[in-house]
CSV table of C-alpha atoms in Angstrom, one decimal:
chain,number,residue,atom,x,y,z
P,1,UNK,CA,-33.7,-31.7,26.8
P,2,UNK,CA,-35.9,-32.7,23.7
P,3,UNK,CA,-37.4,-29.4,23.6
P,4,UNK,CA,-34.4,-27.3,24.2
P,5,UNK,CA,-32.8,-28.8,20.9
P,6,UNK,CA,-36.1,-28.0,19.0
P,7,UNK,CA,-36.2,-24.7,20.7
P,8,UNK,CA,-32.4,-24.2,19.2
P,9,UNK,CA,-32.6,-25.5,16.2
P,10,UNK,CA,-35.9,-23.8,15.2
P,11,UNK,CA,-34.7,-20.4,16.8
P,12,UNK,CA,-31.3,-20.5,14.8
P,13,UNK,CA,-33.1,-21.5,11.5
P,14,UNK,CA,-35.8,-19.2,11.3
P,15,UNK,CA,-33.0,-16.4,12.3
P,16,UNK,CA,-31.0,-17.8,9.4
P,17,UNK,CA,-33.6,-17.9,6.9
P,18,UNK,CA,-34.3,-14.2,8.2
P,19,UNK,CA,-31.4,-12.8,7.8
P,20,UNK,CA,-30.9,-14.4,4.3
P,21,UNK,CA,-34.1,-13.3,2.9
P,22,UNK,CA,-33.4,-10.3,4.4
P,23,UNK,CA,-29.6,-10.0,2.1
P,24,UNK,CA,-31.5,-10.8,-0.9
P,25,UNK,CA,-34.0,-8.7,-0.4
P,26,UNK,CA,-31.4,-5.5,0.2
P,27,UNK,CA,-29.3,-7.3,-2.4
P,28,UNK,CA,-32.0,-6.5,-5.2
P,29,UNK,CA,-33.9,-3.5,-3.5
P,30,UNK,CA,-30.4,-1.7,-3.2
P,31,UNK,CA,-28.1,-2.8,-6.2
P,32,UNK,CA,-25.8,-0.2,-7.2
P,33,UNK,CA,-25.6,0.2,-11.2
P,34,UNK,CA,-22.2,-0.3,-11.8
P,35,UNK,CA,-20.4,0.4,-15.4
P,36,UNK,CA,-19.7,-3.7,-16.5
P,37,UNK,CA,-16.5,-2.1,-18.6
P,38,UNK,CA,-14.9,-1.1,-14.9
P,39,UNK,CA,-14.4,-4.8,-14.4
P,40,UNK,CA,-13.7,-5.9,-17.9
P,41,UNK,CA,-11.0,-3.1,-18.0
P,42,UNK,CA,-9.3,-3.9,-14.5
P,43,UNK,CA,-9.0,-7.4,-15.7
P,44,UNK,CA,-6.6,-6.5,-18.7
P,45,UNK,CA,-4.5,-4.4,-15.9
P,46,UNK,CA,-1.7,-6.2,-14.8
P,47,UNK,CA,-3.1,-5.8,-10.9
P,48,UNK,CA,0.6,-4.4,-9.6
P,49,UNK,CA,-1.4,-1.3,-8.1
P,50,UNK,CA,2.3,0.6,-8.5
P,51,UNK,CA,0.3,4.0,-9.3
P,52,UNK,CA,2.2,4.9,-12.0
P,53,UNK,CA,-1.0,6.0,-13.5
P,54,UNK,CA,-1.4,8.6,-11.2
P,55,UNK,CA,-4.6,6.3,-9.8
P,56,UNK,CA,-5.3,4.1,-6.6
P,57,UNK,CA,-4.2,1.0,-8.0
P,58,UNK,CA,-5.2,-1.1,-11.0
P,59,UNK,CA,-9.4,-0.5,-9.9
P,60,UNK,CA,-8.9,3.2,-9.6
P,61,UNK,CA,-7.5,3.5,-12.7
P,62,UNK,CA,-10.2,1.1,-14.4
P,63,UNK,CA,-13.0,3.8,-12.9
P,64,UNK,CA,-11.0,7.0,-14.2
P,65,UNK,CA,-10.5,5.3,-17.9
P,66,UNK,CA,-14.6,4.6,-18.5
P,67,UNK,CA,-15.1,7.7,-17.2
P,68,UNK,CA,-12.9,9.6,-19.3
P,69,UNK,CA,-10.6,11.1,-16.8
P,70,UNK,CA,-7.9,8.7,-17.6
P,71,UNK,CA,-6.2,8.1,-21.1
P,72,UNK,CA,-6.2,4.9,-22.6
P,73,UNK,CA,-2.3,4.6,-22.5
P,74,UNK,CA,-2.2,5.5,-18.9
P,75,UNK,CA,-1.3,2.1,-17.5
P,76,UNK,CA,2.5,2.5,-17.8
P,77,UNK,CA,3.2,-0.9,-16.4
P,78,UNK,CA,1.1,-2.6,-18.8
P,79,UNK,CA,2.7,-0.7,-21.7
P,80,UNK,CA,1.8,-1.1,-25.6
P,81,UNK,CA,-0.1,-4.1,-25.3
P,82,UNK,CA,-2.1,-3.3,-22.3
P,83,UNK,CA,-2.9,0.3,-24.1
P,84,UNK,CA,-4.0,-1.4,-27.3
P,85,UNK,CA,-6.4,-3.8,-25.4
P,86,UNK,CA,-7.5,-0.7,-23.0
P,87,UNK,CA,-8.4,1.1,-26.0
P,88,UNK,CA,-10.0,-1.9,-27.9
P,89,UNK,CA,-12.3,-2.3,-24.9
P,90,UNK,CA,-13.6,1.5,-24.7
P,91,UNK,CA,-13.4,2.3,-28.3
P,92,UNK,CA,-11.1,4.7,-28.6
P,93,UNK,CA,-7.5,4.7,-30.7
P,94,UNK,CA,-4.3,5.1,-28.9
P,95,UNK,CA,-1.2,6.6,-29.9
P,96,UNK,CA,2.1,3.8,-30.8
P,97,UNK,CA,3.6,4.4,-27.3
P,98,UNK,CA,7.1,2.9,-27.5
P,99,UNK,CA,8.1,0.9,-24.8
P,100,UNK,CA,10.6,2.5,-22.6
P,101,UNK,CA,13.0,0.7,-19.7
P,102,UNK,CA,14.8,2.2,-17.0
P,103,UNK,CA,18.6,3.0,-17.4
P,104,UNK,CA,21.2,3.4,-14.8
P,105,UNK,CA,23.4,5.9,-15.8
P,106,UNK,CA,26.7,5.4,-13.7
P,107,UNK,CA,29.3,3.7,-14.3
P,108,UNK,CA,30.6,4.2,-10.4
P,109,UNK,CA,31.8,0.5,-9.2
P,110,UNK,CA,33.5,-0.1,-6.1
P,111,UNK,CA,36.5,-0.7,-8.6
P,112,UNK,CA,36.3,2.8,-10.5
P,113,UNK,CA,34.9,5.0,-7.6
P,114,UNK,CA,36.7,6.7,-4.9
P,115,UNK,CA,35.0,7.0,-1.3
P,116,UNK,CA,35.6,10.0,1.3
P,117,UNK,CA,33.9,7.9,4.1
P,118,UNK,CA,31.8,5.6,4.7
P,119,UNK,CA,28.5,5.6,5.0
P,120,UNK,CA,26.6,3.7,9.0
P,121,UNK,CA,23.0,5.1,8.3
P,122,UNK,CA,19.5,4.0,7.3
P,123,UNK,CA,20.2,2.0,4.6
P,124,UNK,CA,18.3,4.4,2.2
P,125,UNK,CA,19.8,6.6,-0.8
P,126,UNK,CA,17.6,9.5,0.3
P,127,UNK,CA,18.8,9.1,3.6
P,128,UNK,CA,22.6,9.1,2.5
P,129,UNK,CA,22.2,12.0,0.2
P,130,UNK,CA,20.9,14.1,3.2
P,131,UNK,CA,23.6,14.3,5.2
P,132,UNK,CA,27.0,13.5,3.6
P,133,UNK,CA,26.4,12.0,0.1
P,134,UNK,CA,26.6,8.6,1.1
P,135,UNK,CA,30.8,8.5,1.0
P,136,UNK,CA,31.4,8.3,-2.4
P,137,UNK,CA,33.1,11.1,-3.8
P,138,UNK,CA,31.4,11.8,-6.8
P,139,UNK,CA,28.4,14.1,-6.3
P,140,UNK,CA,26.8,12.8,-8.9
P,141,UNK,CA,27.7,9.2,-8.7
P,142,UNK,CA,24.9,6.2,-7.8
P,143,UNK,CA,25.1,5.7,-4.0
P,144,UNK,CA,24.2,2.1,-4.4
P,145,UNK,CA,22.0,1.3,-1.2
P,146,UNK,CA,18.9,0.0,-3.2
P,147,UNK,CA,16.5,2.7,-2.8
P,148,UNK,CA,15.7,1.9,-6.5
P,149,UNK,CA,15.8,-2.1,-5.8
P,150,UNK,CA,13.6,-1.4,-3.1
P,151,UNK,CA,10.7,0.6,-5.2
P,152,UNK,CA,10.6,-1.8,-8.4
P,153,UNK,CA,7.6,-3.6,-7.9
P,154,UNK,CA,8.4,-6.3,-10.5
P,155,UNK,CA,11.6,-7.2,-9.5
P,156,UNK,CA,13.3,-5.7,-12.2
P,157,UNK,CA,16.1,-3.7,-10.5
P,158,UNK,CA,19.2,-6.4,-8.9
P,159,UNK,CA,22.0,-4.6,-6.6
P,160,UNK,CA,25.2,-5.8,-8.4
P,161,UNK,CA,27.9,-7.2,-7.0
P,162,UNK,CA,30.2,-3.9,-8.5
P,163,UNK,CA,27.4,-1.9,-6.0
P,164,UNK,CA,25.4,-0.5,-8.8
P,165,UNK,CA,21.7,-1.6,-9.8
P,166,UNK,CA,21.3,-3.6,-13.0
P,167,UNK,CA,18.1,-3.2,-14.7
P,168,UNK,CA,16.5,-6.9,-16.1
P,169,UNK,CA,15.2,-5.1,-19.2
P,170,UNK,CA,12.9,-8.2,-20.0
P,171,UNK,CA,11.2,-7.5,-16.2
P,172,UNK,CA,11.1,-3.7,-16.1
P,173,UNK,CA,7.8,-2.4,-17.0
P,174,UNK,CA,8.6,1.5,-17.5
P,175,UNK,CA,6.1,2.5,-14.4
P,176,UNK,CA,9.4,5.2,-14.0
P,177,UNK,CA,9.0,4.7,-9.6
P,178,UNK,CA,13.1,4.1,-9.5
P,179,UNK,CA,13.3,7.3,-11.8
P,180,UNK,CA,11.3,8.8,-8.8
P,181,UNK,CA,12.9,7.5,-6.1
P,182,UNK,CA,16.4,8.2,-7.0
P,183,UNK,CA,17.7,11.4,-5.5
P,184,UNK,CA,20.4,11.5,-7.8
P,185,UNK,CA,18.3,11.3,-10.9
P,186,UNK,CA,20.8,8.6,-12.3
P,187,UNK,CA,17.6,6.4,-13.8
P,188,UNK,CA,16.1,7.5,-16.6
P,189,UNK,CA,13.5,5.8,-19.2
P,190,UNK,CA,14.8,5.0,-22.3
P,191,UNK,CA,13.6,3.5,-25.5
P,192,UNK,CA,13.5,-0.6,-25.5
P,193,UNK,CA,15.7,-0.1,-28.4
P,194,UNK,CA,18.7,2.0,-27.9
P,195,UNK,CA,22.0,-0.2,-27.5
P,196,UNK,CA,24.1,2.7,-26.5
P,197,UNK,CA,24.4,4.6,-23.7
P,198,UNK,CA,26.8,7.3,-21.7
P,199,UNK,CA,26.6,6.0,-18.2
P,200,UNK,CA,27.4,9.1,-16.3
P,201,UNK,CA,25.6,12.3,-15.5
P,202,UNK,CA,28.4,14.6,-14.0
P,203,UNK,CA,28.5,17.6,-15.7
P,204,UNK,CA,32.2,18.3,-13.8
P,205,UNK,CA,34.9,18.7,-15.7
P,206,UNK,CA,37.1,16.3,-17.1
P,207,UNK,CA,39.8,17.0,-14.6
P,208,UNK,CA,37.7,16.7,-11.4
P,209,UNK,CA,35.6,13.5,-13.0
P,210,UNK,CA,39.4,11.9,-13.4
P,211,UNK,CA,40.2,13.0,-9.3
P,212,UNK,CA,36.7,10.9,-8.0
P,213,UNK,CA,35.7,8.6,-10.3
P,214,UNK,CA,38.3,6.3,-13.2
P,215,UNK,CA,34.9,5.1,-15.2
P,216,UNK,CA,33.2,8.8,-15.7
P,217,UNK,CA,32.5,11.1,-18.6
P,218,UNK,CA,36.2,12.9,-19.3
P,219,UNK,CA,34.6,15.1,-22.2
P,220,UNK,CA,37.7,14.1,-24.3
P,221,UNK,CA,35.4,14.0,-27.2
P,222,UNK,CA,36.7,11.1,-28.8
P,223,UNK,CA,33.4,9.8,-29.3
P,224,UNK,CA,32.6,12.8,-31.0
P,225,UNK,CA,35.1,12.5,-33.6
P,226,UNK,CA,34.7,8.9,-33.8
P,227,UNK,CA,30.8,8.4,-34.4
P,228,UNK,CA,30.1,8.3,-38.6
P,229,UNK,CA,26.3,8.9,-37.7
P,230,UNK,CA,27.3,12.5,-35.8
P,231,UNK,CA,24.6,10.8,-33.1
P,232,UNK,CA,27.1,11.1,-30.3
P,233,UNK,CA,27.9,15.1,-28.6
P,234,UNK,CA,29.5,16.2,-25.7
P,235,UNK,CA,27.6,18.8,-23.9
P,236,UNK,CA,28.5,20.3,-20.9
P,237,UNK,CA,31.4,18.1,-20.3
P,238,UNK,CA,29.6,14.6,-21.0
P,239,UNK,CA,28.7,12.6,-24.1
P,240,UNK,CA,24.9,12.2,-24.9
P,241,UNK,CA,23.9,9.9,-27.4
P,242,UNK,CA,21.0,11.1,-29.8
P,243,UNK,CA,19.1,7.9,-29.9
P,244,UNK,CA,17.4,8.8,-33.4
P,245,UNK,CA,20.6,8.6,-35.5
P,246,UNK,CA,22.5,6.2,-33.4
P,247,UNK,CA,23.2,2.8,-35.4
P,248,UNK,CA,24.9,1.4,-32.2
P,249,UNK,CA,27.6,0.3,-34.3
P,250,UNK,CA,29.5,0.4,-31.5
P,251,UNK,CA,32.3,2.1,-32.7
P,252,UNK,CA,32.5,4.8,-29.8
P,253,UNK,CA,32.2,2.2,-27.3
P,254,UNK,CA,35.6,0.6,-28.7
P,255,UNK,CA,37.2,3.6,-28.3
P,256,UNK,CA,36.1,5.5,-25.0
P,257,UNK,CA,39.3,5.7,-22.8
P,258,UNK,CA,37.6,5.3,-19.5
P,259,UNK,CA,34.8,2.8,-21.1
P,260,UNK,CA,32.0,5.0,-19.6
P,261,UNK,CA,29.7,4.2,-22.7
P,262,UNK,CA,28.2,1.4,-22.8
P,263,UNK,CA,26.9,-0.6,-26.0
P,264,UNK,CA,24.9,-3.7,-25.8
P,265,UNK,CA,25.1,-6.7,-28.2
P,266,UNK,CA,22.2,-6.6,-30.4
P,267,UNK,CA,21.2,-10.4,-31.2
P,268,UNK,CA,21.4,-11.4,-34.7
P,269,UNK,CA,23.5,-8.2,-35.7
P,270,UNK,CA,27.2,-8.0,-36.9
P,271,UNK,CA,29.4,-6.3,-33.9
P,272,UNK,CA,30.8,-4.0,-35.5
P,273,UNK,CA,33.0,-2.5,-32.8
P,274,UNK,CA,35.0,-5.5,-32.3
P,275,UNK,CA,35.3,-6.1,-36.0
P,276,UNK,CA,37.0,-2.3,-36.1
P,277,UNK,CA,38.8,-3.4,-33.1
P,278,UNK,CA,40.4,-6.5,-34.1
R,1,UNK,CA,-29.9,5.3,36.0
R,2,UNK,CA,-29.0,9.1,36.1
R,3,UNK,CA,-26.9,10.5,33.9
R,4,UNK,CA,-23.9,10.5,36.0
R,5,UNK,CA,-23.7,6.8,36.2
R,6,UNK,CA,-24.5,6.9,32.4
R,7,UNK,CA,-20.9,9.0,32.2
R,8,UNK,CA,-19.3,6.4,34.4
R,9,UNK,CA,-20.1,3.4,31.9
R,10,UNK,CA,-18.8,5.2,29.2
R,11,UNK,CA,-15.5,6.4,31.0
R,12,UNK,CA,-15.8,2.7,32.1
R,13,UNK,CA,-15.8,1.1,28.7
R,14,UNK,CA,-13.7,3.6,26.9
R,15,UNK,CA,-10.7,4.2,29.5
R,16,UNK,CA,-10.2,1.6,32.4
R,17,UNK,CA,-11.8,-1.1,30.4
R,18,UNK,CA,-10.9,-0.1,27.5
R,19,UNK,CA,-11.4,-2.9,24.7
R,20,UNK,CA,-7.5,-3.2,23.4
R,21,UNK,CA,-5.4,-2.5,26.2
R,22,UNK,CA,-7.6,-3.8,29.0
R,23,UNK,CA,-9.3,-6.4,27.7
R,24,UNK,CA,-7.2,-7.5,24.9
R,25,UNK,CA,-9.5,-7.6,22.2
R,26,UNK,CA,-9.8,-6.8,18.9
R,27,UNK,CA,-5.8,-6.4,18.6
R,28,UNK,CA,-5.5,-8.2,15.1
R,29,UNK,CA,-7.0,-5.0,13.6
R,30,UNK,CA,-5.4,-2.7,15.9
R,31,UNK,CA,-1.5,-4.2,14.5
R,32,UNK,CA,-2.7,-4.3,11.1
R,33,UNK,CA,-3.9,-1.1,10.2
R,34,UNK,CA,-2.1,1.3,12.7
R,35,UNK,CA,0.3,2.2,10.2
R,36,UNK,CA,-1.0,5.5,9.0
R,37,UNK,CA,-3.2,7.6,11.5
R,38,UNK,CA,-5.8,8.2,9.0
R,39,UNK,CA,-6.7,4.5,8.0
R,40,UNK,CA,-6.5,4.0,11.9
R,41,UNK,CA,-9.1,7.0,12.4
R,42,UNK,CA,-11.6,5.1,9.4
R,43,UNK,CA,-11.2,1.9,10.9
R,44,UNK,CA,-12.2,3.7,14.0
R,45,UNK,CA,-15.1,5.3,12.6
R,46,UNK,CA,-16.3,1.8,11.3
R,47,UNK,CA,-15.7,0.1,14.8
R,48,UNK,CA,-17.6,2.7,16.3
R,49,UNK,CA,-20.3,2.5,14.1
R,50,UNK,CA,-20.7,-1.4,13.4
R,51,UNK,CA,-20.1,-1.6,17.6
R,52,UNK,CA,-23.0,0.6,18.2
R,53,UNK,CA,-25.4,-1.1,15.9
R,54,UNK,CA,-24.5,-4.3,16.8
R,55,UNK,CA,-24.4,-4.4,20.5
R,56,UNK,CA,-28.0,-3.3,20.1
R,57,UNK,CA,-28.9,-5.8,18.0
R,58,UNK,CA,-27.6,-8.3,20.6
R,59,UNK,CA,-29.4,-6.4,23.4
R,60,UNK,CA,-32.1,-7.0,21.4
R,61,UNK,CA,-31.8,-10.8,20.7
R,62,UNK,CA,-30.2,-11.5,24.7
R,63,UNK,CA,-33.9,-10.3,25.8
R,64,UNK,CA,-36.4,-11.4,23.4
R,65,UNK,CA,-34.9,-14.6,21.6
R,66,UNK,CA,-32.1,-16.3,23.6
R,67,UNK,CA,-33.9,-15.3,27.5
R,68,UNK,CA,-37.5,-16.3,26.8
R,69,UNK,CA,-36.6,-19.4,25.2
R,70,UNK,CA,-33.6,-20.4,27.7
R,71,UNK,CA,-30.7,-20.4,24.7
R,72,UNK,CA,-28.0,-19.1,26.6
R,73,UNK,CA,-25.6,-21.4,24.8
R,74,UNK,CA,-26.4,-20.6,21.4
R,75,UNK,CA,-24.9,-16.9,22.0
R,76,UNK,CA,-21.6,-17.1,20.0
R,77,UNK,CA,-23.4,-18.8,16.9
R,78,UNK,CA,-26.4,-16.2,16.5
R,79,UNK,CA,-24.3,-13.4,17.4
R,80,UNK,CA,-21.9,-14.0,14.8
R,81,UNK,CA,-24.6,-14.7,12.4
R,82,UNK,CA,-26.4,-11.5,12.8
R,83,UNK,CA,-23.8,-9.2,12.9
R,84,UNK,CA,-22.2,-10.5,9.6
R,85,UNK,CA,-25.6,-10.1,8.7
R,86,UNK,CA,-26.1,-6.9,9.7
R,87,UNK,CA,-22.8,-5.7,8.4
R,88,UNK,CA,-23.4,-7.1,4.9
R,89,UNK,CA,-26.5,-5.6,4.8
R,90,UNK,CA,-26.2,-2.2,6.7
R,91,UNK,CA,-22.6,-2.0,3.6
R,92,UNK,CA,-25.6,-2.5,0.8
R,93,UNK,CA,-27.8,0.4,2.1
R,94,UNK,CA,-24.8,2.6,2.9
R,95,UNK,CA,-23.6,2.2,-0.9
R,96,UNK,CA,-26.8,2.9,-2.2
R,97,UNK,CA,-28.0,6.0,-0.5
R,98,UNK,CA,-24.2,7.8,0.6
R,99,UNK,CA,-21.6,6.2,-1.2
R,100,UNK,CA,-19.5,9.2,0.3
R,101,UNK,CA,-19.8,7.6,3.4
R,102,UNK,CA,-19.1,3.9,1.6
R,103,UNK,CA,-15.5,5.6,0.2
R,104,UNK,CA,-15.5,7.0,3.7
R,105,UNK,CA,-15.2,3.4,5.3
R,106,UNK,CA,-14.3,1.7,2.2
R,107,UNK,CA,-12.9,-1.9,2.8
R,108,UNK,CA,-12.8,-1.3,6.2
R,109,UNK,CA,-16.7,-2.3,7.3
R,110,UNK,CA,-16.4,-5.6,5.7
R,111,UNK,CA,-13.2,-6.1,7.7
R,112,UNK,CA,-14.7,-5.5,11.4
R,113,UNK,CA,-17.6,-8.1,10.6
R,114,UNK,CA,-16.2,-10.4,12.5
R,115,UNK,CA,-13.6,-8.6,14.5
R,116,UNK,CA,-13.6,-10.0,18.1
R,117,UNK,CA,-13.9,-6.9,20.0
R,118,UNK,CA,-17.3,-6.5,18.1
R,119,UNK,CA,-18.5,-10.0,19.4
R,120,UNK,CA,-16.7,-9.0,22.7
R,121,UNK,CA,-19.3,-6.1,23.2
R,122,UNK,CA,-22.4,-8.6,21.9
R,123,UNK,CA,-21.2,-11.2,24.6
R,124,UNK,CA,-21.0,-8.5,27.3
R,125,UNK,CA,-24.0,-6.7,26.9
R,126,UNK,CA,-25.6,-10.3,27.3
R,127,UNK,CA,-24.4,-11.4,29.9
R,128,UNK,CA,-24.9,-8.0,32.3
R,129,UNK,CA,-27.9,-6.5,33.0
R,130,UNK,CA,-28.0,-3.1,31.2
R,131,UNK,CA,-31.3,-1.5,29.5
R,132,UNK,CA,-31.5,-0.6,26.2
R,133,UNK,CA,-29.9,3.2,26.7
R,134,UNK,CA,-27.2,1.5,28.8
R,135,UNK,CA,-26.2,-0.7,26.0
R,136,UNK,CA,-25.8,2.1,23.6
R,137,UNK,CA,-23.7,3.9,26.0
R,138,UNK,CA,-21.8,1.0,26.9
R,139,UNK,CA,-21.4,0.0,23.3
R,140,UNK,CA,-20.4,3.7,21.7
R,141,UNK,CA,-17.9,3.9,24.7
R,142,UNK,CA,-16.4,0.9,23.9
R,143,UNK,CA,-15.6,1.7,20.1
R,144,UNK,CA,-14.2,5.0,21.2
R,145,UNK,CA,-11.9,3.3,23.7
R,146,UNK,CA,-10.6,1.3,20.9
R,147,UNK,CA,-10.3,3.8,18.0
R,148,UNK,CA,-8.5,6.0,21.0
R,149,UNK,CA,-5.9,2.5,21.5
R,150,UNK,CA,-6.0,2.1,17.3
R,151,UNK,CA,-5.0,6.5,16.7
R,152,UNK,CA,-2.3,6.4,20.0
R,153,UNK,CA,-0.9,3.3,18.4
R,154,UNK,CA,-0.9,4.6,14.8
R,155,UNK,CA,0.6,7.5,15.6
R,156,UNK,CA,3.5,6.5,17.5
R,157,UNK,CA,4.4,4.3,14.7
R,158,UNK,CA,4.6,6.7,11.8
R,159,UNK,CA,6.9,8.4,14.3
R,160,UNK,CA,9.1,5.5,14.5
R,161,UNK,CA,9.4,5.2,11.0
R,162,UNK,CA,12.4,8.0,11.3
R,163,UNK,CA,13.6,6.2,14.0
R,164,UNK,CA,16.6,4.0,14.2
R,165,UNK,CA,15.1,0.8,15.3
R,166,UNK,CA,17.6,-2.8,15.6
R,167,UNK,CA,17.0,-5.4,12.9
R,168,UNK,CA,16.0,-8.1,15.5
R,169,UNK,CA,13.0,-5.3,16.7
R,170,UNK,CA,11.8,-4.1,13.6
R,171,UNK,CA,8.4,-4.6,12.8
R,172,UNK,CA,5.8,-6.6,14.8
R,173,UNK,CA,8.4,-6.8,18.1
R,174,UNK,CA,8.2,-3.6,18.0
R,175,UNK,CA,4.7,-3.0,17.4
R,176,UNK,CA,3.7,-6.0,20.6
R,177,UNK,CA,6.5,-4.2,22.7
R,178,UNK,CA,4.6,-0.5,22.2
R,179,UNK,CA,1.6,-2.4,23.1
R,180,UNK,CA,2.6,-3.5,26.1
R,181,UNK,CA,3.7,-0.4,27.6
R,182,UNK,CA,0.7,1.3,26.9
R,183,UNK,CA,-1.3,-1.4,28.1
R,184,UNK,CA,0.6,-0.6,31.2
R,185,UNK,CA,-0.4,2.9,31.3
R,186,UNK,CA,-3.8,2.2,30.7
R,187,UNK,CA,-4.2,-0.4,33.7
R,188,UNK,CA,-3.7,2.3,35.3
R,189,UNK,CA,-6.9,3.9,35.2
R,190,UNK,CA,-8.1,0.4,37.0
R,191,UNK,CA,-9.4,1.4,40.4
R,192,UNK,CA,-9.9,5.2,39.6
R,193,UNK,CA,-13.9,4.4,40.3
R,194,UNK,CA,-14.3,1.7,42.5
R,195,UNK,CA,-17.3,0.1,40.9
R,196,UNK,CA,-15.8,-0.1,37.9
């Protein structure tokens, strides 16, 4: 009895010690030198592994950036703050990048957009787009099945009760994954500071737009005439805001007959349009 | 044992007593990494590799340590210890000398360290009267059988992504159903060779 306990303890102990020694020896003998900057850099990244940089996850980007194969500001999700820290670590200068966020360019809520049928298939906009356009009469409008919501790794998109996705500007990192998955190209990246948007992408003439949606841009030119800063123009039956010239006064939004122009009230600023309207 | 017997041993390990579908070993990895065909192949290659080497090592431990000292009750403990050490060691060596192979195995090599299929081969070899050559053939056959099952599963699951699955069956429920049906078909191999 005792001898078998002794034998068991001894043989296990010897095997365990030998294994440990082998691993210690091997970890020194076969050590692979890795650039310590890779790990430091990986720690700076958001670790969301969204892949917007074009590399396989954050560690892939870190390796590529250290090797000089990726630009310092390649991390879209991290934005300028991460880009600055990455650049500092790598000792390169980085051009200042404006923070970008996603914006949904469609105003076709359940109440405003006309429907031609009911779509009962795979709950994915790309699938709906392939069959019949998902039941919405407007062939340019949001299908509202939430493919962009599912694609967002940061939880910045939610599907509103009106049937349109809502972007949380604070959570959005501008990685552009939703832009890629939207089969209708409704989501675009815009400057974080932009306040005025024409929430329609339909290039159809006003008459046709009216037939399918009460909230679309009908190219009536009222906004163009209203704008004092030459910042909004109707191009191809669609009003387009020039973000460089727009002062976010909100007058065009107040005059728009279909309310397709969205004007986000800026904190700490006097709402000029509200004053003008009253 | 002649060549014919070795072929039979191989077929028996790969198909008749398939590790996943007949012995139900290594199911966690079978369900976990069978979403993509390419990852299933990577995992399969790593399993064949580790199974062969750990099976051989277990055979040596059984015959040169456990049996001479009459310590069969140490099997589980010592096999786990030795296999874990071995995989760690191999990972370091491969990383040093063949970065390409290391990249190909990727995360799968450390993942399968404690896979029950690996320990299963070790215990089955220890419980048998196989010689060295038979052990190697048995381990390779088992690994290839495991790979075959996971690759088939991955192929099915890739196709299923386009299917309209009822919500109550989505995910692991359907995977388990598929695994059960695959298992039934593989049971059909039993009795092909009366001795196995």
